[in-house]
Amino acid sequence: MKQSHLGGRCRGLRPSQQRQLERLSHRRHPEDCGADLLSLERLAELVLDLEMALHLVLDGRGLCRLLWLGPLTGSDSLQQHLPGTPRRSSGGWRLISCPFARKGLNSDPRDAVVALDIAPRHWLRFAPCPGADGARPAELLIPDPSQADGWRLFEQGDLRDLCVLTPDEPHPESNSAATGDERVLLLTLTSGDEQRDQRDLAELEGLVRSAGAEPVARTSQRRGQTNPQTLWGSGKLQEAALEIRRCQASLVITDRELTPVQARNLERLLSCPVSDRSELILDIFAQRAGSAAGRLQVELAQLRYRLPRLLGRGSSLSRQGGGIGTRGPGETQLEKDRRAISRRIERLLRDQRQLQSHRSRLRDQRRGLPRVALVGYTNAGKSSLLNALCGKRASDRVLAENKLFATLDPTTRKLDLPCPGARPERLLLTDTVGFIRNLPAPLVEAFRATLEEALDADVLLLVVDLADPDWQGHLDTVHRLLDDLGSTALRRVIANQIDRCKATEIEMIHQREPDALFLSAVRGDGLQGLKQWLREQFFDPGAESPQLMTGDSPPWLS
């Protein structure tokens, strides 16, 4: 079995040069300490002869498993050329590099990124030319995620001294396995508005945590003349690639939707899986879908999103035809996958139409009762308000958690409004799925059957979380989405969490929405005023609204 092989820029080598490289790769190095000095000096001579960098990857027994020509950032992945069996990599890899330079020791930050991929125990770098004193400059580095470039200088000096050193510090272990959460790097484009950028970042981090992952780092670039192939510049992507290795991230999530070509280019340049914000939201919906109707709509949205992003496997899985006119690559596996997904989408569309018809019949059966829908931004307190109004019994309560998209399926409850001297009046209150800015188009289309519950209501209560610094942007997003869906129902803003917000926020929303209703779903403040307004809206329209519900200032502002 061949002990090692050459990789990198091997084309154009003379036979004599190739033989010298192969002989060098078969030289054995000490098992317990750095490297053989004579082999390293011969390596430096070949670097000057070839005028390109050379790299050695040694295993724990001192055997050279790979001799790499040129920079580590080549077209091929360095890990693809290393043996994957534990026996050959026992003891960990040792990386030795001699970059080409006529004077001194050059360093390329891109090589530092790729060097982290193979997770070596240490990295010995030395100059091909000795100095005036005859010493050859060298440095011994060890991986350290706390450093900016992922490496910490262990020793610096003459190659003759460093090649016999072996750092006895333990190799840093990945902390992702300890937590069990997927570690995510956020790749964002900023607009220059610091407050707006911070709010968008906080929302993206909330989405990542809602999906069960942990955001560990962020790489941002000022939005300007972006590269249409990647959106981010090459320098910023190199910085992101280094941050991925330093933080041991296993996924990159961008703050905007990517085209299939952009996603593939980013994965190639970062050597890490890449998802965009739309795919993240789809993943959260897939985790939250509990009913058959919810799973149907989520699957439809996911298939519509992934259909143009399918990756084929070339002609390796194609079918060869027989006969005149049928020879050639035939039908590729990619075409078969696309046809299978298209058929599944057609089936789900039929099921969705049946779901819409079923829910339409249910709404027809409720025509005799007034219908009110709770709509608003995700995590604004809609489910908490439904529980506060209709959740006297434990069986009537719905899931209300402090996370994004905790509710997917619409839930309808009966609300009895007390009337003095008469039997209570009854109406239907529906909790709907939360909205979010830049909601993916496939998701809006797939959840049209669910959103129709809100569109068919007589009154829409727009729940706003005043404790959120971006409540104005959330309210604008909800209004815009309702307008896009063609909603014509009466809207009334519900200012929630008045017990946790500043007085200035109450003044601002009162100036913007003079008819807003103020309450706290958790503490119960303002619930009687909301019930009074609903009773007057549907059952006693001639009555005068109390002071809290009119355009006058709320009593706590006077």
Coordinates of C-alpha atoms in Angstrom, one line a residue:
M1 CA 0.0 0.0 0.0
K2 CA 1.3 3.4 -0.9
Q3 CA 2.4 5.3 2.2
S4 CA 1.8 8.8 0.9
H5 CA 0.9 10.7 -2.2
L6 CA 1.3 14.1 -3.8
G7 CA -1.5 16.7 -3.9
G8 CA -2.0 20.2 -5.1
R9 CA -0.3 21.7 -8.1
C10 CA 1.3 18.6 -9.5
R11 CA 0.9 19.4 -13.2
G12 CA 3.9 20.5 -15.1
L13 CA 6.5 18.8 -12.9
R14 CA 9.6 17.4 -14.5
P15 CA 10.1 13.6 -13.9
S16 CA 13.2 14.4 -11.9
Q17 CA 11.3 16.8 -9.7
Q18 CA 8.5 14.4 -9.1
R19 CA 10.9 11.7 -8.1
Q20 CA 12.6 14.0 -5.6
L21 CA 9.2 14.9 -4.1
E22 CA 8.2 11.2 -3.8
R23 CA 11.5 10.3 -2.1
L24 CA 11.0 13.2 0.3
S25 CA 7.5 12.1 1.1
H26 CA 8.7 8.6 2.0
R27 CA 11.2 9.8 4.6
R28 CA 10.3 8.9 8.1
H29 CA 10.2 11.5 11.0
P30 CA 10.5 11.0 14.7
E31 CA 7.4 9.7 16.4
D32 CA 7.5 11.6 19.7
C33 CA 9.1 14.9 18.6
G34 CA 8.6 17.4 15.7
A35 CA 10.3 16.5 12.5
D36 CA 13.6 15.3 10.8
L37 CA 15.9 18.3 10.3
L38 CA 17.6 16.9 7.1
S39 CA 14.2 16.3 5.5
L40 CA 13.1 19.8 6.3
E41 CA 16.2 21.3 4.8
R42 CA 15.7 19.3 1.6
L43 CA 12.1 20.5 1.6
A44 CA 13.3 24.1 1.7
E45 CA 15.7 23.4 -1.3
L46 CA 12.7 22.1 -3.3
V47 CA 10.6 25.1 -2.4
L48 CA 13.3 27.4 -3.9
D49 CA 13.6 25.1 -7.0
L50 CA 9.9 24.9 -7.7
E51 CA 9.1 28.5 -6.5
M52 CA 6.0 27.3 -4.6
A53 CA 5.1 26.5 -1.1
L54 CA 5.3 22.8 0.1
H55 CA 3.4 21.3 3.0
L56 CA 3.9 18.0 4.8
V57 CA 1.1 16.2 6.8
L58 CA 2.6 13.7 9.3
D59 CA 0.7 11.1 11.3
G60 CA 1.3 10.1 14.9
R61 CA 3.9 7.5 13.8
G62 CA 6.0 10.0 11.9
L63 CA 4.9 8.9 8.5
C64 CA 4.2 11.5 5.8
R65 CA 0.7 10.9 4.5
L66 CA 0.5 13.9 2.2
L67 CA 2.9 16.2 0.4
W68 CA 1.0 19.2 -0.8
L69 CA 2.3 21.5 -3.5
G70 CA 1.3 25.2 -3.6
P71 CA -1.0 27.1 -1.2
L72 CA -3.3 25.2 1.0
T73 CA -6.2 27.1 -0.5
G74 CA -6.3 25.0 -3.7
S75 CA -9.2 23.9 -5.7
D76 CA -9.2 20.5 -4.0
S77 CA -10.1 20.0 -0.4
L78 CA -7.1 19.0 1.7
Q79 CA -9.1 16.6 3.8
Q80 CA -10.1 14.6 0.7
H81 CA -6.4 13.5 0.3
L82 CA -5.9 12.4 3.9
P83 CA -6.7 8.8 5.0
G84 CA -9.9 8.6 7.1
T85 CA -9.1 5.4 9.0
P86 CA -8.4 6.0 12.7
R87 CA -5.3 3.8 12.6
R88 CA -3.5 6.1 10.2
S89 CA -4.5 9.3 12.0
S90 CA -3.8 7.9 15.5
G91 CA -1.9 10.4 17.6
G92 CA -3.2 13.4 15.5
W93 CA -1.8 15.1 12.5
R94 CA 1.3 17.3 12.4
L95 CA 1.4 20.0 9.8
I96 CA 4.7 21.3 8.4
S97 CA 4.8 24.2 5.9
C98 CA 7.5 26.0 4.0
P99 CA 6.0 29.0 2.1
F100 CA 8.0 30.3 -0.8
A101 CA 9.9 33.6 -0.1
R102 CA 13.3 34.8 -1.1
K103 CA 13.7 36.5 2.3
G104 CA 12.0 36.0 5.7
L105 CA 8.9 33.9 6.5
N106 CA 5.7 34.7 4.7
S107 CA 2.3 34.1 6.1
D108 CA -1.1 33.8 4.3
P109 CA -4.2 34.1 6.5
R110 CA -6.1 31.9 4.0
D111 CA -3.6 29.0 4.7
A112 CA -4.4 29.4 8.4
V113 CA -8.1 28.8 7.7
V114 CA -7.5 25.6 5.7
A115 CA -4.9 24.4 8.2
L116 CA -7.7 24.4 10.9
D117 CA -9.8 22.0 8.8
I118 CA -7.4 19.1 9.3
A119 CA -7.2 19.9 13.1
P120 CA -3.5 19.3 13.5
R121 CA -1.8 19.0 16.9
H122 CA 0.6 21.7 15.9
W123 CA 1.8 23.6 12.9
L124 CA 5.5 24.1 12.1
R125 CA 6.3 26.9 9.6
F126 CA 9.8 27.9 8.5
A127 CA 11.5 30.0 5.9
P128 CA 13.2 28.4 2.9
C129 CA 16.2 30.7 3.0
P130 CA 18.4 31.0 6.1
G131 CA 19.2 34.4 7.6
A132 CA 22.6 36.2 7.7
D133 CA 23.5 34.3 10.8
G134 CA 22.8 31.0 9.2
A135 CA 19.6 30.4 11.2
R136 CA 16.4 29.5 9.4
P137 CA 13.5 31.5 10.9
A138 CA 10.7 29.2 12.1
E139 CA 7.6 29.3 14.3
L140 CA 5.6 26.6 16.1
L141 CA 1.8 27.2 16.3
I142 CA -0.9 25.4 18.2
P143 CA -4.7 25.7 17.6
D144 CA -6.4 28.1 19.9
P145 CA -10.0 29.1 19.2
S146 CA -9.7 32.2 21.4
Q147 CA -7.1 33.8 19.0
A148 CA -8.2 36.0 16.1
D149 CA -6.7 33.7 13.4
G150 CA -7.3 30.5 15.3
W151 CA -3.6 29.9 16.1
R152 CA -1.4 30.7 19.1
L153 CA 2.4 31.1 18.8
F154 CA 4.0 28.5 21.0
E155 CA 7.7 29.1 20.1
Q156 CA 9.6 31.2 17.6
G157 CA 13.3 30.9 16.7
D158 CA 15.7 28.7 14.7
L159 CA 14.4 25.7 12.8
R160 CA 17.1 23.5 14.4
D161 CA 15.6 24.2 17.8
L162 CA 11.9 24.1 16.9
C163 CA 12.0 20.8 14.9
V164 CA 12.7 18.8 18.1
L165 CA 10.0 20.5 20.2
T166 CA 6.6 18.9 20.7
P167 CA 3.9 21.0 22.6
D168 CA 2.5 18.9 25.4
E169 CA -0.7 21.0 25.7
P170 CA -3.9 19.1 25.0
H171 CA -5.6 19.5 21.7
P172 CA -8.7 21.8 22.1
E173 CA -11.9 19.7 22.1
S174 CA -15.0 20.8 20.3
N175 CA -17.6 22.2 22.7
S176 CA -20.5 21.6 20.4
A177 CA -20.8 18.0 21.5
A178 CA -20.9 19.1 25.1
T179 CA -23.9 21.4 24.6
G180 CA -25.6 19.2 22.0
D181 CA -26.8 22.3 20.1
E182 CA -25.9 23.1 16.5
R183 CA -23.5 26.0 16.4
V184 CA -24.3 28.6 13.9
L185 CA -22.4 31.6 12.4
L186 CA -24.6 34.5 11.2
L187 CA -23.7 36.2 8.0
T188 CA -25.4 39.5 7.6
L189 CA -25.5 42.7 5.5
T190 CA -25.9 45.9 7.4
S191 CA -27.6 49.1 6.2
G192 CA -25.7 51.7 8.2
D193 CA -28.6 52.3 10.6
E194 CA -27.2 50.9 13.8
Q195 CA -30.5 50.5 15.7
R196 CA -32.2 48.9 12.7
D197 CA -29.3 46.5 12.2
Q198 CA -29.2 45.5 15.9
R199 CA -32.9 44.8 15.9
D200 CA -32.7 42.7 12.7
L201 CA -29.8 40.8 14.3
A202 CA -31.7 40.2 17.5
E203 CA -34.6 38.8 15.5
L204 CA -32.3 36.5 13.5
E205 CA -30.7 35.2 16.7
G206 CA -34.2 34.6 18.1
L207 CA -35.1 32.5 15.0
V208 CA -31.9 30.5 15.4
R209 CA -32.6 29.7 19.0
S210 CA -36.2 28.9 18.2
A211 CA -34.9 26.3 15.7
G212 CA -32.9 24.7 18.5
A213 CA -29.4 26.0 17.5
E214 CA -27.0 28.4 19.1
P215 CA -25.6 31.5 17.4
V216 CA -21.9 31.6 18.3
A217 CA -20.5 34.3 16.0
R218 CA -21.4 36.9 13.5
T219 CA -19.8 38.3 10.4
S220 CA -21.2 41.5 8.9
Q221 CA -20.5 43.6 5.8
R222 CA -21.8 47.0 4.9
R223 CA -24.4 46.8 2.2
G224 CA -23.1 48.5 -0.9
Q225 CA -21.8 47.2 -4.3
T226 CA -22.3 43.6 -3.5
N227 CA -21.1 40.7 -5.6
P228 CA -24.1 39.1 -7.3
Q229 CA -22.5 35.7 -7.2
T230 CA -22.0 35.7 -3.4
L231 CA -23.5 39.0 -2.0
W232 CA -20.5 39.2 0.3
G233 CA -17.0 40.1 -0.8
S234 CA -14.1 37.6 -1.0
G235 CA -12.2 39.2 1.9
K236 CA -15.3 39.1 4.2
L237 CA -15.9 35.5 3.2
Q238 CA -12.3 34.6 4.1
E239 CA -12.9 36.2 7.5
A240 CA -16.1 34.3 7.9
A241 CA -14.4 31.0 7.0
L242 CA -11.8 31.7 9.7
E243 CA -14.5 32.5 12.2
I244 CA -16.3 29.2 11.3
R245 CA -13.1 27.2 12.2
R246 CA -12.3 29.3 15.3
C247 CA -15.8 28.9 16.8
Q248 CA -16.3 25.4 15.5
A249 CA -19.6 26.3 13.7
S250 CA -21.4 23.6 11.8
L251 CA -23.8 25.9 9.9
V252 CA -23.9 29.3 8.3
I253 CA -27.2 31.3 8.2
T254 CA -27.6 34.4 6.2
D255 CA -30.0 37.2 6.9
R256 CA -31.5 37.4 3.4
E257 CA -32.8 34.9 0.9
L258 CA -30.2 33.4 -1.4
T259 CA -30.6 32.1 -5.0
P260 CA -29.5 28.5 -5.6
V261 CA -26.3 29.7 -7.3
Q262 CA -25.4 32.0 -4.4
A263 CA -26.0 29.3 -1.9
R264 CA -23.7 26.9 -3.7
N265 CA -21.0 29.5 -4.2
L266 CA -21.0 30.4 -0.5
E267 CA -20.8 26.7 0.5
R268 CA -17.9 26.2 -1.8
L269 CA -16.0 29.2 -0.5
L270 CA -16.8 28.7 3.2
S271 CA -16.6 24.8 3.2
C272 CA -19.6 24.7 5.4
P273 CA -23.4 24.2 4.9
V274 CA -25.3 27.4 4.2
S275 CA -28.9 28.2 4.9
D276 CA -30.8 31.4 4.4
R277 CA -33.4 33.1 6.6
S278 CA -36.3 31.6 4.6
E279 CA -35.0 28.1 5.0
L280 CA -34.6 28.7 8.8
I281 CA -38.2 29.8 9.1
L282 CA -39.4 26.8 7.2
D283 CA -37.4 24.6 9.6
I284 CA -39.0 26.2 12.6
F285 CA -42.4 25.6 11.1
A286 CA -41.6 22.0 10.4
Q287 CA -40.6 21.6 14.1
R288 CA -43.8 23.3 15.3
A289 CA -46.3 21.5 13.0
G290 CA -48.3 19.2 15.2
S291 CA -51.5 18.6 13.3
A292 CA -51.9 16.9 10.0
A293 CA -53.0 20.1 8.4
G294 CA -50.0 21.9 9.7
R295 CA -47.6 19.2 8.5
L296 CA -49.3 19.3 5.0
Q297 CA -48.8 23.0 4.6
V298 CA -45.2 22.9 5.9
E299 CA -44.2 20.1 3.5
L300 CA -45.8 22.0 0.6
A301 CA -43.8 25.1 1.5
Q302 CA -40.6 23.1 1.9
L303 CA -40.9 21.3 -1.4
R304 CA -41.7 24.6 -3.3
Y305 CA -38.6 26.1 -1.7
R306 CA -36.3 23.2 -2.4
L307 CA -37.4 22.3 -6.0
P308 CA -35.2 24.9 -7.7
R309 CA -32.3 24.2 -5.3
L310 CA -31.9 20.5 -6.1
L311 CA -28.4 19.4 -6.8
G312 CA -27.9 16.6 -9.4
R313 CA -25.2 14.0 -9.4
G314 CA -24.2 14.4 -13.1
S315 CA -24.5 11.5 -15.4
S316 CA -23.3 8.9 -13.0
L317 CA -26.9 7.9 -12.2
S318 CA -28.3 8.4 -15.7
R319 CA -30.1 5.7 -17.6
Q320 CA -28.6 4.6 -20.9
G321 CA -31.2 4.1 -23.7
G322 CA -31.1 1.5 -26.3
G323 CA -31.9 1.9 -30.0
I324 CA -31.6 4.6 -32.6
G325 CA -32.2 8.1 -31.1
T326 CA -32.1 7.0 -27.5
R327 CA -28.3 6.7 -26.8
G328 CA -26.7 9.3 -24.6
P329 CA -26.8 10.3 -21.0
G330 CA -30.5 9.5 -20.8
E331 CA -32.6 10.7 -17.9
T332 CA -30.5 11.9 -15.1
Q333 CA -31.3 11.3 -11.4
L334 CA -31.8 15.1 -11.0
E335 CA -34.7 15.0 -13.5
K336 CA -36.3 12.0 -11.8
D337 CA -36.0 13.8 -8.4
R338 CA -37.6 16.9 -9.9
R339 CA -40.5 15.0 -11.4
A340 CA -41.1 13.1 -8.1
I341 CA -41.2 16.4 -6.2
S342 CA -43.5 18.0 -8.7
R343 CA -45.9 15.0 -8.4
R344 CA -45.8 15.3 -4.6
I345 CA -46.5 19.1 -4.8
E346 CA -49.5 18.4 -7.0
R347 CA -50.8 15.9 -4.5
L348 CA -50.3 18.3 -1.6
L349 CA -52.1 21.0 -3.6
R350 CA -55.1 18.8 -3.9
D351 CA -55.0 18.1 -0.2
Q352 CA -54.7 21.8 0.5
R353 CA -57.8 22.6 -1.6
Q354 CA -59.7 19.9 0.4
L355 CA -58.4 21.5 3.6
Q356 CA -59.6 24.9 2.5
S357 CA -63.1 23.5 1.6
H358 CA -63.3 21.8 5.0
R359 CA -62.4 24.9 6.9
S360 CA -64.8 26.9 4.8
R361 CA -67.6 24.6 5.8
L362 CA -66.6 24.9 9.4
R363 CA -66.8 28.7 9.1
D364 CA -70.2 28.5 7.4
Q365 CA -71.5 26.5 10.4
R366 CA -70.3 29.4 12.7
R367 CA -72.0 32.2 10.6
G368 CA -74.5 32.8 13.4
L369 CA -71.8 34.0 15.8
P370 CA -69.5 37.1 15.5
R371 CA -65.9 36.2 14.7
V372 CA -62.8 37.9 16.0
A373 CA -59.2 37.0 15.0
L374 CA -56.0 37.7 16.9
V375 CA -53.3 38.7 14.5
G376 CA -49.9 40.3 14.9
Y377 CA -46.2 39.8 14.8
T378 CA -44.8 36.5 16.1
N379 CA -44.3 36.4 19.9
A380 CA -46.4 39.4 20.5
G381 CA -48.7 37.7 23.1
K382 CA -51.6 36.5 21.0
S383 CA -51.8 33.1 22.6
S384 CA -51.4 34.6 26.1
L385 CA -54.3 37.0 25.3
L386 CA -56.5 34.1 24.1
N387 CA -55.7 32.2 27.4
A388 CA -56.5 35.2 29.5
L389 CA -59.9 35.7 27.8
C390 CA -61.0 32.1 27.2
G391 CA -58.7 29.9 29.3
K392 CA -60.6 29.4 32.5
R393 CA -60.4 25.7 32.1
A394 CA -57.1 23.9 31.5
S395 CA -58.5 22.1 28.4
D396 CA -59.3 25.5 26.8
R397 CA -55.7 26.9 27.1
V398 CA -53.3 26.9 24.2
L399 CA -49.5 26.7 24.2
A400 CA -48.0 30.1 25.0
E401 CA -44.2 30.3 25.2
N402 CA -41.7 33.1 24.9
K403 CA -40.3 32.0 21.5
L404 CA -41.0 32.7 17.9
F405 CA -43.7 30.8 16.0
A406 CA -44.9 28.8 19.1
T407 CA -48.4 28.6 17.4
L408 CA -49.0 27.3 13.9
D409 CA -52.5 25.9 13.7
P410 CA -55.4 28.3 14.2
T411 CA -57.3 27.8 17.4
T412 CA -60.9 29.0 18.0
R413 CA -62.5 29.4 21.4
K414 CA -65.8 30.7 22.6
L415 CA -65.8 33.9 24.5
D416 CA -68.8 34.8 26.7
L417 CA -69.3 38.6 27.3
P418 CA -71.3 39.3 30.5
C419 CA -74.3 41.6 30.1
P420 CA -75.9 43.2 33.1
G421 CA -79.4 41.8 33.7
A422 CA -79.2 39.5 30.6
R423 CA -77.6 36.3 29.5
P424 CA -74.0 36.5 28.3
E425 CA -73.4 37.3 24.7
R426 CA -71.1 34.8 22.8
L427 CA -68.5 35.3 20.1
L428 CA -65.7 33.3 18.6
L429 CA -62.1 34.2 19.2
T430 CA -59.4 32.7 16.9
D431 CA -55.6 32.7 17.5
T432 CA -53.7 32.6 14.2
V433 CA -50.1 32.1 13.2
G434 CA -47.7 35.0 13.8
F435 CA -46.3 37.2 11.1
I436 CA -42.7 38.2 10.5
R437 CA -41.0 40.6 8.1
N438 CA -40.0 39.2 4.7
L439 CA -42.1 36.1 5.2
P440 CA -41.1 33.6 2.6
A441 CA -43.5 33.6 -0.4
P442 CA -43.8 29.7 -0.4
L443 CA -44.9 29.9 3.2
V444 CA -47.5 32.5 2.6
E445 CA -48.9 30.5 -0.3
A446 CA -48.9 27.2 1.6
F447 CA -50.5 28.7 4.7
R448 CA -53.3 30.5 2.8
A449 CA -55.8 28.0 4.2
T450 CA -54.7 29.0 7.7
L451 CA -54.6 32.7 7.0
E452 CA -58.1 32.6 5.6
E453 CA -59.2 32.2 9.2
A454 CA -58.0 35.8 9.8
L455 CA -59.3 37.1 6.5
D456 CA -62.8 35.8 7.1
A457 CA -63.1 37.4 10.6
D458 CA -65.4 40.3 11.3
V459 CA -62.9 42.1 13.4
L460 CA -59.1 41.8 13.5
L461 CA -57.3 42.6 16.8
L462 CA -53.7 43.5 16.0
V463 CA -51.7 42.6 19.1
V464 CA -48.6 44.7 19.5
D465 CA -45.8 44.0 22.1
L466 CA -45.0 47.5 23.5
A467 CA -42.0 46.0 25.4
D468 CA -40.3 45.3 22.1
P469 CA -38.1 48.2 20.9
D470 CA -39.2 47.6 17.3
W471 CA -42.9 47.5 17.8
Q472 CA -43.5 50.2 15.2
G473 CA -41.8 48.1 12.6
H474 CA -43.7 45.0 13.6
L475 CA -47.0 46.9 13.3
D476 CA -46.1 48.2 9.9
T477 CA -45.2 44.6 8.8
V478 CA -48.6 43.3 10.0
H479 CA -50.5 46.0 8.2
R480 CA -48.6 45.5 5.0
L481 CA -49.1 41.7 5.1
L482 CA -52.8 42.1 5.7
D483 CA -53.1 44.5 2.8
D484 CA -51.2 42.1 0.6
L485 CA -53.6 39.3 1.5
G486 CA -56.6 41.5 0.7
S487 CA -58.0 41.9 4.2
T488 CA -60.9 44.4 4.4
A489 CA -62.1 43.6 8.0
L490 CA -62.1 46.2 10.8
R491 CA -58.8 46.4 12.5
R492 CA -58.2 47.5 16.1
V493 CA -54.7 47.7 17.6
I494 CA -54.2 46.0 21.0
A495 CA -51.2 47.4 22.9
N496 CA -50.0 44.5 25.0
Q497 CA -47.5 44.4 27.9
I498 CA -48.2 47.9 29.2
D499 CA -46.7 46.6 32.5
R500 CA -43.3 46.1 31.0
C501 CA -42.9 49.0 28.6
K502 CA -41.9 52.6 29.1
A503 CA -44.4 55.5 29.4
T504 CA -42.9 57.0 26.3
E505 CA -43.9 54.0 24.2
I506 CA -47.5 54.3 25.4
E507 CA -47.5 58.0 24.4
M508 CA -46.1 57.1 20.9
I509 CA -48.6 54.4 20.1
H510 CA -51.4 56.6 21.4
Q511 CA -50.4 59.4 19.0
R512 CA -50.1 56.9 16.1
E513 CA -53.2 54.8 17.0
P514 CA -55.6 57.0 18.9
D515 CA -58.2 54.1 19.2
A516 CA -55.7 51.6 20.5
L517 CA -56.7 49.4 23.5
F518 CA -54.2 49.1 26.3
L519 CA -53.8 45.9 28.3
S520 CA -51.5 43.3 29.8
A521 CA -52.4 39.7 29.0
V522 CA -50.3 38.3 31.7
R523 CA -51.4 40.5 34.6
G524 CA -55.0 41.0 33.3
D525 CA -54.9 44.8 33.2
G526 CA -57.4 46.1 30.6
L527 CA -59.1 42.9 29.8
Q528 CA -62.5 44.2 31.0
G529 CA -62.1 47.2 28.8
L530 CA -61.5 44.9 25.8
K531 CA -64.6 42.8 26.6
Q532 CA -66.6 46.0 27.0
W533 CA -65.4 47.2 23.5
L534 CA -66.3 43.9 21.9
R535 CA -69.7 43.8 23.5
E536 CA -70.4 47.4 22.2
Q537 CA -69.0 46.5 18.8
F538 CA -71.2 43.5 18.2
F539 CA -74.2 43.7 20.6
D540 CA -74.7 47.3 21.7
P541 CA -73.3 49.5 18.9
G542 CA -75.2 52.6 20.2
A543 CA -73.5 52.6 23.6
E544 CA -70.7 55.1 24.4
S545 CA -67.3 53.6 24.8
P546 CA -65.5 54.1 28.2
Q547 CA -62.7 56.6 28.4
L548 CA -60.0 54.0 28.0
M549 CA -61.3 52.9 24.7
T550 CA -61.8 56.4 23.1
G551 CA -59.3 58.8 21.6
D552 CA -58.8 60.4 25.0
S553 CA -55.5 59.8 26.8
P554 CA -55.2 56.7 29.0
P555 CA -55.7 57.5 32.7
W556 CA -52.1 56.7 33.6
L557 CA -50.8 59.4 31.2
S558 CA -52.9 62.2 32.7

